[in-house]
Amino acid sequence: MQKFGRNSLMITRSDSAVDVVDPRDFRSFCFRGEGRANFVISAKHASSGIRIVWRFAKARKSGLITWKAKSELVNQYMERMVSPFFDSLFLVNPKIIEMRVEDVHQLAKIPSLPANLKLENFDEILALPSDLSFLPMSNIPRNVVRLSALEMLDATRIPKHLISYIGPTITLEKCGSNHYEEMYDFCPLDLYSGNLARMKSALEALLKVPHRNLRLFIDGNLMHSDETPLDPALFTPTLFPSGQGNVDDLLTAKELLDKNRLPVRGLEVLEATDDRALLEKYLLAATMKDCSIMASLRLVPSGTYRVASSADDPQMIKLANGLCFAYSVKIVDLDPKSPKNLVNAFGRFMAGVKLIRLEAVTRPPCIRLCFAYSVKIVDLDPKSPKNLVNAFGRFMAGVKLIRLEAVTRPPCIRQ
């Protein structure tokens, strides 16, 4: 390995265990989405047919792909801090890969294309204008020849021997102030309560008003979201074109009653009580708070139902009316958070608390007063790093914005 400058690396296959990936070995390229930290691009391997995703690190200020990716740090954080919380069944194991800078420049054109557009081969990407790329070649130092990324299986993947699937993707994200009044009917605490009636109510609310917390995909194509809502009258014929089920069947899967499948507790490292450990606990909690759950379902013949005997067997559920679904649940977006992110989150939360204090609550809240303890715990020392202070300022800007809005319905938490 040879180092060139402070952050650039030039690595050859002979002296590195990291795989060098050639995107020409893949086909059916498409854009999966982006967050504040990553661009996610999907492709299917030409030989194996397995669909994977590449997560390319994003520079927050410019919004472009950065050549200073910290893939190894993110991977270690996943292995040591996040994975112990969950059963391996629900995680997608990432691996660090590298690509030629020129190839990443080409792939970075894909986010500029319309949603759901798939490019069958790499040559189609080469034919696109260079100014579409989110990685301008002029931004990369000459001595940087490869960029690292995280590669992992597509989280919605289900074994091919099953028939066509239905794939709802639930993504918990932030909500703008202009959606505040629409937020009440959906409560994340209901969705993860383990109470079937509450969970069904939350899912129905998401279908009605998805805002930024739900996106519904069918065969990889976005069918229902805040940006492109589907007419409620078309839900059942779209999800069950053969008439073998309805939306209510999808929401009442009896396995939703099991609320203990996801968490596997026991990180002894979190038992420390010093100031540094306290901050580390908050940062880990921020990762869990912002993660996404990719839930995919596929209707299967009732005769194929069987209880999985190992993690490799297809997971199935059977409804009281006889309908059977194969399903896949994966937890993604488990990136480490910076202290700045934590202060921002504190500001957003306090904005909601102050808004609630100004309003009269006329219906029962979905949680009790104990939620106030979270407010006290998240309150950070004023001697925190500068980025935390900056984030707090952004949160307070949100508070002022909300105060200017007319809120006509009660909030979902008590004073």
Tab-separated table of C-alpha atoms in Angstrom:
chain	number	residue	atom	x	y	z
A	1	MET	CA	0.000	0.000	0.000
A	2	GLN	CA	1.294	3.455	-0.916
A	3	LYS	CA	0.001	6.638	0.667
A	4	PHE	CA	-0.325	9.850	-1.292
A	5	GLY	CA	-1.194	12.861	0.806
A	6	ARG	CA	-3.391	12.913	3.884
A	7	ASN	CA	-6.570	11.126	2.756
A	8	SER	CA	-5.866	9.492	-0.601
A	9	LEU	CA	-4.914	5.878	-1.029
A	10	MET	CA	-3.577	4.002	-4.006
A	11	ILE	CA	-4.121	0.273	-3.476
A	12	THR	CA	-3.265	-2.623	-5.756
A	13	ARG	CA	-4.989	-6.006	-5.678
A	14	SER	CA	-1.751	-7.792	-4.766
A	15	ASP	CA	-1.300	-6.028	-1.429
A	16	SER	CA	-4.895	-5.469	-0.318
A	17	ALA	CA	-7.680	-7.823	0.736
A	18	VAL	CA	-10.297	-5.403	-0.602
A	19	ASP	CA	-12.040	-6.566	-3.793
A	20	VAL	CA	-11.746	-4.297	-6.811
A	21	VAL	CA	-15.149	-4.328	-8.524
A	22	ASP	CA	-15.701	-3.794	-12.238
A	23	PRO	CA	-19.261	-2.503	-12.831
A	24	ARG	CA	-19.144	-4.028	-16.320
A	25	ASP	CA	-19.774	-7.358	-14.589
A	26	PHE	CA	-23.207	-6.057	-13.604
A	27	ARG	CA	-26.400	-5.059	-15.383
A	28	SER	CA	-29.809	-3.486	-14.650
A	29	PHE	CA	-28.394	-0.421	-12.888
A	30	CYS	CA	-30.797	1.832	-10.986
A	31	PHE	CA	-30.917	4.468	-8.260
A	32	ARG	CA	-32.128	3.232	-4.869
A	33	GLY	CA	-32.096	6.572	-3.051
A	34	GLU	CA	-29.940	8.972	-1.071
A	35	GLY	CA	-29.638	10.291	2.449
A	36	ARG	CA	-27.486	12.934	4.042
A	37	ALA	CA	-24.506	10.576	4.088
A	38	ASN	CA	-24.780	8.237	1.084
A	39	PHE	CA	-25.904	7.648	-2.476
A	40	VAL	CA	-27.288	4.121	-2.953
A	41	ILE	CA	-26.997	2.559	-6.417
A	42	SER	CA	-28.280	-0.917	-7.214
A	43	ALA	CA	-27.190	-3.437	-9.849
A	44	LYS	CA	-27.662	-7.110	-10.670
A	45	HIS	CA	-24.655	-9.368	-11.210
A	46	ALA	CA	-24.631	-10.546	-14.822
A	47	SER	CA	-23.614	-14.127	-13.960
A	48	SER	CA	-25.250	-14.916	-10.610
A	49	GLY	CA	-28.339	-12.746	-11.053
A	50	ILE	CA	-27.987	-11.513	-7.455
A	51	ARG	CA	-28.972	-7.878	-6.948
A	52	ILE	CA	-26.698	-5.815	-4.725
A	53	VAL	CA	-26.377	-2.171	-3.736
A	54	TRP	CA	-23.332	0.082	-3.475
A	55	ARG	CA	-23.316	2.841	-0.877
A	56	PHE	CA	-21.087	5.737	-1.948
A	57	ALA	CA	-20.217	8.294	0.729
A	58	LYS	CA	-21.550	11.791	0.208
A	59	ALA	CA	-19.995	15.148	1.071
A	60	ARG	CA	-22.581	16.982	3.149
A	61	LYS	CA	-21.694	20.497	2.046
A	62	SER	CA	-21.581	19.898	-1.700
A	63	GLY	CA	-24.029	16.988	-1.941
A	64	LEU	CA	-21.572	15.190	-4.248
A	65	ILE	CA	-19.898	11.807	-3.870
A	66	THR	CA	-16.723	12.255	-1.858
A	67	TRP	CA	-13.377	10.608	-2.526
A	68	LYS	CA	-12.667	10.695	1.243
A	69	ALA	CA	-14.981	7.798	2.090
A	70	LYS	CA	-14.549	6.217	5.535
A	71	SER	CA	-15.890	2.808	4.551
A	72	GLU	CA	-13.660	0.863	6.944
A	73	LEU	CA	-14.769	2.974	9.911
A	74	VAL	CA	-18.441	2.540	9.036
A	75	ASN	CA	-17.981	-1.213	8.587
A	76	GLN	CA	-16.242	-1.603	11.959
A	77	TYR	CA	-18.940	0.458	13.642
A	78	MET	CA	-21.580	-1.878	12.199
A	79	GLU	CA	-19.771	-5.019	13.348
A	80	ARG	CA	-18.827	-3.903	16.859
A	81	MET	CA	-21.603	-1.560	17.965
A	82	VAL	CA	-24.752	-2.162	15.920
A	83	SER	CA	-24.863	-5.847	14.972
A	84	PRO	CA	-25.032	-7.172	18.576
A	85	PHE	CA	-28.443	-5.536	18.954
A	86	PHE	CA	-30.092	-7.603	16.226
A	87	ASP	CA	-30.491	-11.173	15.068
A	88	SER	CA	-28.338	-11.748	11.980
A	89	LEU	CA	-31.540	-12.663	10.125
A	90	PHE	CA	-32.507	-8.989	10.012
A	91	LEU	CA	-29.169	-7.515	8.937
A	92	VAL	CA	-27.491	-7.104	5.568
A	93	ASN	CA	-23.768	-7.692	5.982
A	94	PRO	CA	-21.722	-5.081	4.105
A	95	LYS	CA	-18.250	-5.531	2.690
A	96	ILE	CA	-15.740	-2.937	1.599
A	97	ILE	CA	-15.031	-2.808	-2.125
A	98	GLU	CA	-13.112	-0.459	-4.393
A	99	MET	CA	-13.763	0.853	-7.898
A	100	ARG	CA	-11.766	2.819	-10.377
A	101	VAL	CA	-12.433	6.538	-10.051
A	102	GLU	CA	-13.513	6.683	-13.696
A	103	ASP	CA	-16.108	3.940	-13.131
A	104	VAL	CA	-17.546	5.657	-10.055
A	105	HIS	CA	-17.758	8.873	-12.084
A	106	GLN	CA	-19.945	7.006	-14.574
A	107	LEU	CA	-22.150	5.366	-11.927
A	108	ALA	CA	-22.618	8.760	-10.277
A	109	LYS	CA	-24.708	9.830	-13.285
A	110	ILE	CA	-27.507	7.471	-12.231
A	111	PRO	CA	-28.936	9.671	-9.408
A	112	SER	CA	-29.652	12.363	-12.031
A	113	LEU	CA	-31.984	10.046	-13.957
A	114	PRO	CA	-35.765	9.660	-13.460
A	115	ALA	CA	-36.941	7.385	-10.649
A	116	ASN	CA	-37.350	3.676	-11.474
A	117	LEU	CA	-35.329	3.992	-14.692
A	118	LYS	CA	-33.073	0.957	-15.166
A	119	LEU	CA	-30.033	0.965	-17.440
A	120	GLU	CA	-29.441	-2.539	-18.724
A	121	ASN	CA	-25.687	-2.334	-19.239
A	122	PHE	CA	-22.729	-0.133	-18.372
A	123	ASP	CA	-22.364	1.142	-21.945
A	124	GLU	CA	-25.701	2.941	-21.593
A	125	ILE	CA	-24.243	4.864	-18.654
A	126	LEU	CA	-21.124	5.757	-20.648
A	127	ALA	CA	-23.331	7.355	-23.296
A	128	LEU	CA	-24.843	9.817	-20.804
A	129	PRO	CA	-23.422	13.380	-20.539
A	130	SER	CA	-20.616	13.797	-18.011
A	131	ASP	CA	-22.267	16.825	-16.407
A	132	LEU	CA	-24.940	14.515	-14.946
A	133	SER	CA	-22.382	12.923	-12.641
A	134	PHE	CA	-22.362	13.587	-8.892
A	135	LEU	CA	-18.614	12.899	-8.945
A	136	PRO	CA	-16.933	15.462	-11.223
A	137	MET	CA	-13.485	14.262	-12.246
A	138	SER	CA	-12.155	17.764	-11.594
A	139	ASN	CA	-12.842	17.284	-7.861
A	140	ILE	CA	-10.535	14.282	-7.509
A	141	PRO	CA	-6.781	14.615	-6.860
A	142	ARG	CA	-4.631	13.014	-9.542
A	143	ASN	CA	-3.077	10.531	-7.142
A	144	VAL	CA	-6.448	9.026	-6.174
A	145	VAL	CA	-7.098	6.127	-8.540
A	146	ARG	CA	-9.781	4.179	-6.656
A	147	LEU	CA	-12.668	4.974	-4.350
A	148	SER	CA	-14.034	2.723	-1.637
A	149	ALA	CA	-17.701	1.904	-1.071
A	150	LEU	CA	-19.839	-0.533	0.885
A	151	GLU	CA	-21.406	-3.372	-1.092
A	152	MET	CA	-24.267	-5.447	0.284
A	153	LEU	CA	-27.165	-7.583	-0.866
A	154	ASP	CA	-30.310	-5.717	-1.817
A	155	ALA	CA	-32.380	-5.620	1.388
A	156	THR	CA	-35.612	-6.498	-0.435
A	157	ARG	CA	-34.231	-9.687	-1.973
A	158	ILE	CA	-36.282	-12.902	-1.620
A	159	PRO	CA	-35.241	-16.301	-3.094
A	160	LYS	CA	-36.125	-16.586	-6.770
A	161	HIS	CA	-37.968	-19.894	-6.471
A	162	LEU	CA	-40.969	-18.011	-5.074
A	163	ILE	CA	-43.471	-16.161	-7.247
A	164	SER	CA	-43.791	-12.409	-7.788
A	165	TYR	CA	-43.649	-10.391	-4.613
A	166	ILE	CA	-45.117	-7.332	-2.997
A	167	GLY	CA	-42.448	-5.144	-1.457
A	168	PRO	CA	-43.430	-2.323	0.869
A	169	THR	CA	-40.445	-0.320	2.099
A	170	ILE	CA	-40.939	1.609	5.324
A	171	THR	CA	-38.407	4.375	5.908
A	172	LEU	CA	-38.571	6.485	9.038
A	173	GLU	CA	-37.313	9.929	8.152
A	174	LYS	CA	-37.723	13.539	9.174
A	175	CYS	CA	-40.880	15.448	8.468
A	176	GLY	CA	-41.136	19.088	7.432
A	177	SER	CA	-43.264	21.531	9.436
A	178	ASN	CA	-45.829	21.770	6.636
A	179	HIS	CA	-46.729	18.107	7.260
A	180	TYR	CA	-47.150	18.428	11.017
A	181	GLU	CA	-50.943	18.192	11.039
A	182	GLU	CA	-50.843	15.072	8.867
A	183	MET	CA	-48.386	13.360	11.192
A	184	TYR	CA	-50.776	12.635	14.052
A	185	ASP	CA	-52.558	9.609	12.613
A	186	PHE	CA	-49.234	7.803	12.193
A	187	CYS	CA	-47.318	7.066	15.381
A	188	PRO	CA	-44.039	5.065	15.223
A	189	LEU	CA	-44.736	3.803	18.741
A	190	ASP	CA	-47.926	2.193	17.446
A	191	LEU	CA	-46.090	0.612	14.534
A	192	TYR	CA	-43.553	-1.113	16.808
A	193	SER	CA	-45.837	-1.678	19.818
A	194	GLY	CA	-46.501	-5.382	19.195
A	195	ASN	CA	-50.229	-4.642	19.584
A	196	LEU	CA	-51.972	-5.801	16.412
A	197	ALA	CA	-54.717	-3.166	16.497
A	198	ARG	CA	-52.227	-0.324	17.031
A	199	MET	CA	-49.842	-1.642	14.367
A	200	LYS	CA	-52.641	-2.018	11.840
A	201	SER	CA	-53.839	1.518	12.598
A	202	ALA	CA	-50.321	2.886	12.028
A	203	LEU	CA	-49.967	1.046	8.707
A	204	GLU	CA	-53.376	2.258	7.542
A	205	ALA	CA	-52.365	5.824	8.418
A	206	LEU	CA	-49.159	5.442	6.414
A	207	LEU	CA	-51.032	4.149	3.379
A	208	LYS	CA	-53.430	7.084	3.595
A	209	VAL	CA	-50.783	9.796	4.114
A	210	PRO	CA	-47.279	8.340	3.546
A	211	HIS	CA	-45.468	11.705	3.943
A	212	ARG	CA	-41.797	10.624	4.232
A	213	ASN	CA	-42.259	7.531	6.369
A	214	LEU	CA	-43.411	5.010	3.769
A	215	ARG	CA	-42.606	4.108	0.205
A	216	LEU	CA	-44.354	1.208	-1.504
A	217	PHE	CA	-42.454	-0.684	-4.212
A	218	ILE	CA	-43.720	-3.438	-6.506
A	219	ASP	CA	-41.006	-5.379	-8.338
A	220	GLY	CA	-38.565	-2.580	-7.562
A	221	ASN	CA	-40.761	0.208	-8.980
A	222	LEU	CA	-42.035	2.999	-6.737
A	223	MET	CA	-45.847	2.860	-6.703
A	224	HIS	CA	-46.896	4.907	-3.660
A	225	SER	CA	-45.078	7.694	-1.827
A	226	ASP	CA	-45.481	11.266	-0.662
A	227	GLU	CA	-44.251	12.535	-4.042
A	228	THR	CA	-46.372	10.134	-6.171
A	229	PRO	CA	-49.386	8.967	-4.113
A	230	LEU	CA	-51.509	6.107	-5.407
A	231	ASP	CA	-55.291	6.534	-5.469
A	232	PRO	CA	-56.653	4.541	-2.466
A	233	ALA	CA	-59.189	2.924	-4.783
A	234	LEU	CA	-56.284	1.385	-6.716
A	235	PHE	CA	-54.482	-0.170	-3.719
A	236	THR	CA	-56.111	-3.599	-3.895
A	237	PRO	CA	-56.066	-4.039	-7.717
A	238	THR	CA	-52.460	-2.818	-7.814
A	239	LEU	CA	-51.206	-5.041	-4.978
A	240	PHE	CA	-53.364	-8.063	-5.862
A	241	PRO	CA	-54.061	-7.880	-9.612
A	242	SER	CA	-55.443	-11.430	-9.650
A	243	GLY	CA	-57.987	-10.641	-6.931
A	244	GLN	CA	-56.638	-13.238	-4.495
A	245	GLY	CA	-56.384	-10.775	-1.601
A	246	ASN	CA	-56.862	-7.195	-0.481
A	247	VAL	CA	-55.012	-4.468	1.400
A	248	ASP	CA	-56.585	-5.516	4.698
A	249	ASP	CA	-55.049	-8.987	4.302
A	250	LEU	CA	-51.647	-7.370	3.928
A	251	LEU	CA	-52.083	-5.339	7.115
A	252	THR	CA	-53.450	-8.134	9.324
A	253	ALA	CA	-50.661	-10.693	8.974
A	254	LYS	CA	-50.907	-12.459	12.314
A	255	GLU	CA	-47.132	-12.610	12.778
A	256	LEU	CA	-47.227	-8.855	13.462
A	257	LEU	CA	-48.283	-9.856	16.977
A	258	ASP	CA	-44.733	-10.998	17.732
A	259	LYS	CA	-42.974	-7.916	19.077
A	260	ASN	CA	-39.796	-9.659	20.239
A	261	ARG	CA	-38.317	-10.745	16.902
A	262	LEU	CA	-36.069	-7.757	16.192
A	263	PRO	CA	-34.186	-6.716	19.329
A	264	VAL	CA	-31.453	-8.902	20.767
A	265	ARG	CA	-30.090	-7.032	23.763
A	266	GLY	CA	-26.804	-7.228	25.622
A	267	LEU	CA	-24.003	-4.757	24.922
A	268	GLU	CA	-21.930	-4.719	28.102
A	269	VAL	CA	-19.923	-1.812	26.747
A	270	LEU	CA	-22.937	0.422	27.350
A	271	GLU	CA	-22.800	-0.146	31.112
A	272	ALA	CA	-20.070	2.495	31.551
A	273	THR	CA	-21.198	5.738	33.227
A	274	ASP	CA	-18.411	8.224	32.457
A	275	ASP	CA	-19.076	11.324	30.345
A	276	ARG	CA	-17.565	9.836	27.199
A	277	ALA	CA	-19.650	6.674	27.525
A	278	LEU	CA	-22.769	8.805	27.915
A	279	LEU	CA	-22.063	10.599	24.650
A	280	GLU	CA	-21.328	7.279	22.918
A	281	LYS	CA	-24.689	5.932	24.100
A	282	TYR	CA	-26.451	8.941	22.605
A	283	LEU	CA	-24.648	8.535	19.296
A	284	LEU	CA	-25.541	4.838	19.157
A	285	ALA	CA	-29.157	5.709	19.947
A	286	ALA	CA	-29.114	8.226	17.080
A	287	THR	CA	-28.083	5.433	14.700
A	288	MET	CA	-30.983	3.257	15.835
A	289	LYS	CA	-33.408	6.179	15.635
A	290	ASP	CA	-32.592	6.937	11.992
A	291	CYS	CA	-32.385	3.384	10.654
A	292	SER	CA	-34.782	2.077	8.001
A	293	ILE	CA	-36.663	-1.200	7.816
A	294	MET	CA	-36.964	-2.828	4.392
A	295	ALA	CA	-39.968	-5.180	4.544
A	296	SER	CA	-40.732	-7.233	1.426
A	297	LEU	CA	-43.653	-9.610	0.991
A	298	ARG	CA	-44.517	-12.039	-1.771
A	299	LEU	CA	-47.836	-13.856	-2.091
A	300	VAL	CA	-47.243	-17.622	-2.413
A	301	PRO	CA	-49.519	-20.660	-2.902
A	302	SER	CA	-50.925	-21.871	0.429
A	303	GLY	CA	-49.505	-25.335	-0.210
A	304	THR	CA	-45.945	-23.993	-0.019
A	305	TYR	CA	-46.278	-22.748	3.581
A	306	ARG	CA	-43.864	-24.213	6.091
A	307	VAL	CA	-42.199	-23.049	9.266
A	308	ALA	CA	-38.562	-22.026	8.712
A	309	SER	CA	-36.156	-24.419	10.426
A	310	SER	CA	-33.034	-22.295	9.857
A	311	ALA	CA	-32.041	-18.744	8.967
A	312	ASP	CA	-31.466	-19.838	5.355
A	313	ASP	CA	-35.063	-21.055	4.880
A	314	PRO	CA	-37.631	-18.646	3.397
A	315	GLN	CA	-39.583	-16.879	6.135
A	316	MET	CA	-43.351	-17.302	5.718
A	317	ILE	CA	-46.551	-16.213	7.447
A	318	LYS	CA	-50.081	-17.557	7.049
A	319	LEU	CA	-53.268	-15.563	7.582
A	320	ALA	CA	-56.469	-16.862	9.127
A	321	ASN	CA	-58.160	-16.753	5.701
A	322	GLY	CA	-55.514	-19.081	4.226
A	323	LEU	CA	-53.409	-16.537	2.330
A	324	CYS	CA	-49.652	-17.129	2.633
A	325	PHE	CA	-46.811	-14.643	2.249
A	326	ALA	CA	-43.072	-15.101	2.021
A	327	TYR	CA	-41.363	-12.151	3.619
A	328	SER	CA	-37.991	-10.568	4.168
A	329	VAL	CA	-37.218	-7.999	6.889
A	330	LYS	CA	-33.861	-6.219	6.812
A	331	ILE	CA	-32.585	-3.308	8.859
A	332	VAL	CA	-30.511	-0.823	6.845
A	333	ASP	CA	-29.092	2.719	7.116
A	334	LEU	CA	-27.218	1.882	10.329
A	335	ASP	CA	-24.549	4.518	9.778
A	336	PRO	CA	-22.591	6.079	12.667
A	337	LYS	CA	-23.794	9.556	13.612
A	338	SER	CA	-21.679	12.598	14.365
A	339	PRO	CA	-22.130	14.762	17.488
A	340	LYS	CA	-23.554	17.409	15.169
A	341	ASN	CA	-26.371	15.055	14.219
A	342	LEU	CA	-27.191	14.562	17.893
A	343	VAL	CA	-27.554	18.269	18.600
A	344	ASN	CA	-29.742	18.670	15.519
A	345	ALA	CA	-32.009	15.871	16.716
A	346	PHE	CA	-32.272	17.470	20.149
A	347	GLY	CA	-33.349	20.745	18.577
A	348	ARG	CA	-36.023	19.058	16.449
A	349	PHE	CA	-37.390	17.245	19.466
A	350	MET	CA	-37.484	20.396	21.603
A	351	ALA	CA	-39.275	22.183	18.762
A	352	GLY	CA	-42.061	19.638	19.000
A	353	VAL	CA	-42.163	19.841	22.804
A	354	LYS	CA	-42.523	23.625	22.752
A	355	LEU	CA	-45.240	23.436	20.115
A	356	ILE	CA	-47.189	20.929	22.192
A	357	ARG	CA	-46.948	23.161	25.266
A	358	LEU	CA	-48.666	25.920	23.301
A	359	GLU	CA	-51.578	23.719	22.222
A	360	ALA	CA	-54.526	22.163	24.062
A	361	VAL	CA	-54.465	18.368	23.933
A	362	THR	CA	-58.030	17.080	23.436
A	363	ARG	CA	-57.475	13.371	22.860
A	364	PRO	CA	-55.475	10.704	24.706
A	365	PRO	CA	-51.769	10.709	23.884
A	366	CYS	CA	-50.014	7.636	22.525
A	367	ILE	CA	-47.360	7.758	25.251
A	368	ARG	CA	-47.226	8.852	28.889
A	369	LEU	CA	-45.271	11.443	30.822
A	370	CYS	CA	-42.239	9.149	31.051
A	371	PHE	CA	-41.312	10.311	27.545
A	372	ALA	CA	-40.134	13.542	29.181
A	373	TYR	CA	-37.161	11.648	30.583
A	374	SER	CA	-35.780	11.397	27.089
A	375	VAL	CA	-35.796	15.177	26.898
A	376	LYS	CA	-33.613	15.493	29.969
A	377	ILE	CA	-31.216	12.786	28.903
A	378	VAL	CA	-30.649	14.231	25.434
A	379	ASP	CA	-29.898	17.707	26.825
A	380	LEU	CA	-26.151	18.060	26.224
A	381	ASP	CA	-23.515	20.045	28.092
A	382	PRO	CA	-23.011	23.542	26.608
A	383	LYS	CA	-19.281	22.790	26.325
A	384	SER	CA	-20.017	20.268	23.549
A	385	PRO	CA	-18.117	20.491	20.241
A	386	LYS	CA	-18.877	23.312	17.847
A	387	ASN	CA	-20.820	21.099	15.474
A	388	LEU	CA	-23.258	20.248	18.258
A	389	VAL	CA	-23.870	23.947	18.893
A	390	ASN	CA	-24.484	24.532	15.186
A	391	ALA	CA	-27.026	21.724	15.124
A	392	PHE	CA	-28.827	23.194	18.125
A	393	GLY	CA	-29.147	26.468	16.242
A	394	ARG	CA	-30.754	24.707	13.296
A	395	PHE	CA	-33.244	23.031	15.594
A	396	MET	CA	-34.208	26.347	17.146
A	397	ALA	CA	-34.805	27.713	13.657
A	398	GLY	CA	-37.287	24.885	13.226
A	399	VAL	CA	-39.016	25.867	16.481
A	400	LYS	CA	-39.548	29.398	15.223
A	401	LEU	CA	-40.909	28.078	11.933
A	402	ILE	CA	-43.431	25.845	13.684
A	403	ARG	CA	-44.624	28.746	15.862
A	404	LEU	CA	-45.602	30.585	12.688
A	405	GLU	CA	-47.801	27.695	11.514
A	406	ALA	CA	-51.456	27.262	12.501
A	407	VAL	CA	-51.847	23.809	14.065
A	408	THR	CA	-55.534	22.807	14.194
A	409	ARG	CA	-55.342	19.274	15.566
A	410	PRO	CA	-53.904	17.869	18.799
A	411	PRO	CA	-50.338	16.519	18.977
A	412	CYS	CA	-49.611	12.855	19.643
A	413	ILE	CA	-47.771	13.368	22.953
A	414	ARG	CA	-48.828	15.035	26.224
A	415	GLN	CA	-47.159	18.082	27.771
